[in-house]
Amino acid sequence: MYEGSGWWRGEPEIINGAIRLKKNTHINFYQFFTGVTEEADPIMPHRALIRVQTVKDAVDFVGKYGLLGLWKCKPYAFSEVNLKINFIIDEDRRGEMDFYFQWQEPISLFMLAVREFRETAEALMLSEPATDDFKATRREALNSLDGWISECHPATTAGFTDFTNFTEFKARPIWHCPSLLHACYLGLWLDLTEGRKLRRCADKYCERLFYADRPNKRFCSEECRNRANRRAHYHRQKDKALSSCITDL
Ligand SMILES: [Zn+2]
């Protein structure tokens, strides 16, 4: 298993408070850093993860990118939430040869991991006033991020450029990550160190986090931009109507 550089995804289901891949789903392998594209805008798992807010979002995320691999994450593997629903092996599936299907993650633990990931991203990447509180939060987030990425490491994969010609060997760099969540923290670190900017949508009814691909991008989507423009237009019209009423008085 090329942990970290590649992942498995399939159709998920929620059973007894835990999320897992359906037994008969088609399993799809993808490369974390190069193989994830979604229409025009390439969305990497870590960028999709910061937008997960509801259980439905979580199910969509797992369908697109796979389980987080929380059983390999120290902060969650031994957490109290896990005492009731052990997410290591589903009893019904014990003995199945295919190991993709034996893993499950308590949905409450999944949501907790997502929230902590989003809070780390916010603390590190949003520009906030330099209060002492925020500096402390940022320091804490930095320590947490360093903890996650210290468990990931670069490696080389034995790649052949041409499968009919095994003499032509090409070393390809890959990242080893214990879990998809580790890989998400690594993605966050790469964005942070390469200067990619995380912003909050300027539409006050949205305020979702998004990555700005242009320096002046203020909204997370066309939809939000149009909605905000319509609202601004409405308020201008209302102000105009109001001021003409006042002059009439
Ligand atoms: Zn928005």
Short mmCIF file of C-alpha atoms and ligand atoms in Angstrom, two decimals:
data_model
loop_
_atom_site.label_atom_id
_atom_site.label_comp_id
_atom_site.label_asym_id
_atom_site.label_seq_id
_atom_site.Cartn_x
_atom_site.Cartn_y
_atom_site.Cartn_z
CA MET A 1 0.00 0.00 0.00
CA TYR A 2 1.44 3.34 -1.04
CA GLU A 3 0.16 5.08 2.03
CA GLY A 4 -0.24 8.78 1.60
CA SER A 5 0.39 9.10 -2.08
CA GLY A 6 -2.64 7.04 -3.01
CA TRP A 7 -6.05 6.31 -1.55
CA TRP A 8 -9.20 4.25 -2.00
CA ARG A 9 -12.70 5.55 -2.27
CA GLY A 10 -16.09 3.96 -2.81
CA GLU A 11 -19.77 4.45 -2.03
CA PRO A 12 -20.22 4.91 1.73
CA GLU A 13 -23.01 3.96 4.11
CA ILE A 14 -23.74 4.77 7.76
CA ILE A 15 -24.56 1.77 9.96
CA ASN A 16 -24.95 1.93 13.76
CA GLY A 17 -23.43 5.40 13.96
CA ALA A 18 -20.36 4.48 11.94
CA ILE A 19 -19.43 5.31 8.39
CA ARG A 20 -17.84 2.72 6.09
CA LEU A 21 -17.61 1.76 2.44
CA LYS A 22 -20.48 -0.40 1.14
CA LYS A 23 -19.56 -4.02 0.74
CA ASN A 24 -20.30 -4.24 -2.97
CA THR A 25 -19.16 -0.76 -3.92
CA HIS A 26 -16.68 -0.27 -6.70
CA ILE A 27 -13.33 0.63 -5.13
CA ASN A 28 -11.40 3.32 -6.87
CA PHE A 29 -7.75 4.14 -6.30
CA TYR A 30 -6.48 7.71 -6.65
CA GLN A 31 -3.31 9.69 -6.04
CA PHE A 32 -3.64 12.25 -3.28
CA PHE A 33 -1.51 15.02 -4.74
CA THR A 34 -2.00 14.58 -8.46
CA GLY A 35 -5.01 12.43 -9.13
CA VAL A 36 -7.90 14.41 -7.71
CA THR A 37 -9.68 16.68 -10.11
CA GLU A 38 -13.23 17.85 -10.07
CA GLU A 39 -14.46 19.53 -13.21
CA ALA A 40 -12.65 22.81 -13.80
CA ASP A 41 -11.36 23.31 -10.29
CA PRO A 42 -8.99 20.72 -8.87
CA ILE A 43 -10.08 20.06 -5.33
CA MET A 44 -7.68 18.24 -3.09
CA PRO A 45 -9.02 16.19 -0.16
CA HIS A 46 -7.68 18.61 2.45
CA ARG A 47 -9.42 21.53 0.77
CA ALA A 48 -12.66 19.59 0.60
CA LEU A 49 -12.30 18.56 4.25
CA ILE A 50 -12.36 22.13 5.60
CA ARG A 51 -15.80 22.52 4.00
CA VAL A 52 -17.36 19.50 5.68
CA GLN A 53 -20.00 20.81 8.11
CA THR A 54 -22.77 18.21 8.25
CA VAL A 55 -23.05 14.42 8.31
CA LYS A 56 -24.24 14.58 4.70
CA ASP A 57 -21.06 16.50 3.76
CA ALA A 58 -19.06 13.79 5.53
CA VAL A 59 -20.78 11.04 3.52
CA ASP A 60 -20.10 12.99 0.30
CA PHE A 61 -16.46 13.41 1.32
CA VAL A 62 -15.99 9.68 1.97
CA GLY A 63 -17.65 8.90 -1.37
CA LYS A 64 -15.17 11.15 -3.14
CA TYR A 65 -11.98 10.61 -1.14
CA GLY A 66 -12.43 7.68 1.23
CA LEU A 67 -12.35 7.18 5.00
CA LEU A 68 -9.99 9.34 7.06
CA GLY A 69 -8.18 6.33 8.55
CA LEU A 70 -8.83 7.47 12.13
CA TRP A 71 -7.74 4.07 13.49
CA LYS A 72 -4.20 5.15 12.59
CA CYS A 73 -4.46 8.59 14.20
CA LYS A 74 -3.18 8.74 17.78
CA PRO A 75 -5.52 11.52 18.97
CA TYR A 76 -8.60 9.56 17.85
CA ALA A 77 -7.72 5.87 17.85
CA PHE A 78 -7.87 5.66 21.64
CA SER A 79 -10.50 8.32 22.29
CA GLU A 80 -13.46 7.72 24.57
CA VAL A 81 -15.90 8.16 21.71
CA ASN A 82 -14.45 5.00 20.29
CA LEU A 83 -15.15 2.87 23.34
CA LYS A 84 -18.71 2.06 22.27
CA ILE A 85 -18.20 1.72 18.54
CA ASN A 86 -14.89 0.10 17.90
CA PHE A 87 -13.93 1.19 14.45
CA ILE A 88 -11.20 -1.29 13.81
CA ILE A 89 -13.12 -4.33 12.60
CA ASP A 90 -16.80 -4.83 11.94
CA GLU A 91 -17.80 -8.20 13.48
CA ASP A 92 -20.06 -9.06 10.53
CA ARG A 93 -17.17 -8.67 8.18
CA ARG A 94 -14.44 -10.37 10.14
CA GLY A 95 -12.68 -12.88 7.99
CA GLU A 96 -13.41 -11.13 4.72
CA MET A 97 -10.37 -11.23 2.54
CA ASP A 98 -10.85 -7.78 1.18
CA PHE A 99 -9.51 -5.42 3.80
CA TYR A 100 -11.05 -2.25 2.34
CA PHE A 101 -14.41 -3.23 3.72
CA GLN A 102 -13.53 -4.03 7.28
CA TRP A 103 -12.84 -0.48 8.41
CA GLN A 104 -15.43 1.86 9.82
CA GLU A 105 -15.29 5.19 11.62
CA PRO A 106 -17.74 6.45 14.25
CA ILE A 107 -19.43 9.40 12.60
CA SER A 108 -19.14 11.51 15.79
CA LEU A 109 -15.38 10.93 15.82
CA PHE A 110 -15.21 11.75 12.11
CA MET A 111 -16.99 15.07 12.74
CA LEU A 112 -14.69 15.84 15.69
CA ALA A 113 -11.60 15.17 13.54
CA VAL A 114 -13.00 17.43 10.79
CA ARG A 115 -13.71 20.23 13.26
CA GLU A 116 -10.21 20.06 14.72
CA PHE A 117 -8.73 20.03 11.22
CA ARG A 118 -10.78 23.09 10.22
CA GLU A 119 -9.82 24.94 13.42
CA THR A 120 -6.13 24.26 12.77
CA ALA A 121 -6.49 25.52 9.19
CA GLU A 122 -8.33 28.65 10.37
CA ALA A 123 -5.78 29.44 13.06
CA LEU A 124 -2.85 29.07 10.69
CA MET A 125 -4.13 30.53 7.47
CA LEU A 126 -6.64 33.27 8.14
CA SER A 127 -5.32 36.73 8.85
CA GLU A 128 -6.74 37.72 12.20
CA PRO A 129 -5.98 40.59 14.56
CA ALA A 130 -2.72 39.97 16.43
CA THR A 131 -4.27 39.58 19.86
CA ASP A 132 -2.49 37.54 22.54
CA ASP A 133 -5.34 35.03 22.49
CA PHE A 134 -5.03 34.51 18.79
CA LYS A 135 -1.25 34.21 18.98
CA ALA A 136 -1.68 31.44 21.58
CA THR A 137 -4.26 29.67 19.40
CA ARG A 138 -1.91 29.94 16.43
CA ARG A 139 1.01 28.53 18.41
CA GLU A 140 -1.13 25.61 19.54
CA ALA A 141 -2.30 24.96 15.97
CA LEU A 142 1.30 25.06 14.75
CA ASN A 143 2.32 22.45 17.35
CA SER A 144 -0.60 20.27 16.34
CA LEU A 145 0.27 20.57 12.62
CA ASP A 146 3.91 19.73 13.32
CA GLY A 147 2.79 16.64 15.25
CA TRP A 148 0.77 15.38 12.30
CA ILE A 149 3.36 16.02 9.62
CA SER A 150 6.17 14.52 11.71
CA GLU A 151 4.47 11.17 11.09
CA CYS A 152 4.58 11.66 7.31
CA HIS A 153 7.79 11.35 5.33
CA PRO A 154 9.04 11.63 1.77
CA ALA A 155 10.06 8.45 -0.03
CA THR A 156 10.86 7.16 -3.48
CA THR A 157 8.73 4.76 -5.44
CA ALA A 158 10.18 2.29 -7.90
CA GLY A 159 8.63 3.66 -11.04
CA PHE A 160 9.28 2.31 -14.51
CA THR A 161 8.58 4.74 -17.31
CA ASP A 162 7.57 1.93 -19.64
CA PHE A 163 6.23 -1.43 -18.46
CA THR A 164 7.63 -3.24 -21.49
CA ASN A 165 11.10 -1.87 -20.86
CA PHE A 166 12.15 -2.57 -17.30
CA THR A 167 15.61 -1.14 -17.72
CA GLU A 168 14.32 2.39 -17.81
CA PHE A 169 13.81 3.07 -14.15
CA LYS A 170 12.58 6.43 -12.98
CA ALA A 171 12.59 7.33 -9.29
CA ARG A 172 9.39 9.15 -8.36
CA PRO A 173 9.00 11.05 -5.11
CA ILE A 174 6.03 10.12 -2.96
CA TRP A 175 4.82 10.92 0.52
CA HIS A 176 4.16 8.21 3.03
CA CYS A 177 1.30 9.12 5.35
CA PRO A 178 -0.23 6.80 7.95
CA SER A 179 -3.78 7.94 7.11
CA LEU A 180 -5.82 10.15 4.80
CA LEU A 181 -6.20 12.60 7.69
CA HIS A 182 -2.39 12.75 8.01
CA ALA A 183 -2.23 13.42 4.26
CA CYS A 184 -4.78 16.24 4.71
CA TYR A 185 -2.58 17.88 7.35
CA LEU A 186 0.37 17.48 5.01
CA GLY A 187 -1.65 19.15 2.23
CA LEU A 188 -2.44 22.00 4.61
CA TRP A 189 1.25 22.35 5.46
CA LEU A 190 2.17 22.45 1.75
CA ASP A 191 -0.44 25.15 1.11
CA LEU A 192 0.79 27.10 4.11
CA THR A 193 4.47 26.93 3.22
CA GLU A 194 3.87 27.58 -0.47
CA GLY A 195 1.80 30.63 0.37
CA ARG A 196 -1.64 29.53 -0.82
CA LYS A 197 -4.23 31.64 0.88
CA LEU A 198 -7.26 30.39 2.75
CA ARG A 199 -10.07 32.92 3.01
CA ARG A 200 -13.54 33.26 4.43
CA CYS A 201 -16.30 33.91 1.88
CA ALA A 202 -17.31 37.59 1.92
CA ASP A 203 -20.98 36.66 1.66
CA LYS A 204 -22.09 37.02 5.27
CA TYR A 205 -24.71 34.25 4.89
CA CYS A 206 -22.03 31.82 3.74
CA GLU A 207 -18.66 32.54 5.41
CA ARG A 208 -17.29 29.19 4.24
CA LEU A 209 -13.54 28.76 3.96
CA PHE A 210 -12.08 28.56 0.47
CA TYR A 211 -8.73 28.79 -1.33
CA ALA A 212 -8.31 31.99 -3.31
CA ASP A 213 -6.80 31.30 -6.72
CA ARG A 214 -6.68 35.06 -7.42
CA PRO A 215 -5.48 37.74 -4.98
CA ASN A 216 -8.76 39.66 -5.27
CA LYS A 217 -11.14 36.71 -5.01
CA ARG A 218 -13.63 37.44 -2.23
CA PHE A 219 -16.37 34.84 -2.66
CA CYS A 220 -16.20 31.05 -2.47
CA SER A 221 -18.42 30.58 -5.53
CA GLU A 222 -20.22 32.33 -8.40
CA GLU A 223 -23.44 31.67 -6.53
CA CYS A 224 -22.27 33.61 -3.47
CA ARG A 225 -20.90 36.47 -5.59
CA ASN A 226 -24.19 36.81 -7.46
CA ARG A 227 -26.23 36.60 -4.29
CA ALA A 228 -24.10 39.26 -2.57
CA ASN A 229 -24.32 41.52 -5.64
CA ARG A 230 -28.10 41.11 -5.79
CA ARG A 231 -28.35 41.96 -2.10
CA ALA A 232 -26.13 45.04 -2.48
CA HIS A 233 -28.25 46.15 -5.46
CA TYR A 234 -31.44 45.65 -3.45
CA HIS A 235 -30.09 47.74 -0.57
CA ARG A 236 -28.95 50.53 -2.92
CA GLN A 237 -32.46 50.64 -4.44
CA LYS A 238 -34.01 50.67 -0.98
CA ASP A 239 -31.69 53.49 0.16
CA LYS A 240 -32.52 55.49 -2.93
CA ALA A 241 -36.27 55.00 -2.40
CA LEU A 242 -35.85 55.92 1.25
CA SER A 243 -33.87 59.10 0.55
CA SER A 244 -36.42 60.24 -2.03
CA CYS A 245 -39.16 59.72 0.59
CA ILE A 246 -37.16 61.84 3.02
CA THR A 247 -36.72 64.68 0.50
CA ASP A 248 -40.45 64.51 -0.25
CA LEU A 249 -41.18 65.14 3.42
ZN ZN B 1 -19.70 31.57 -0.16
#
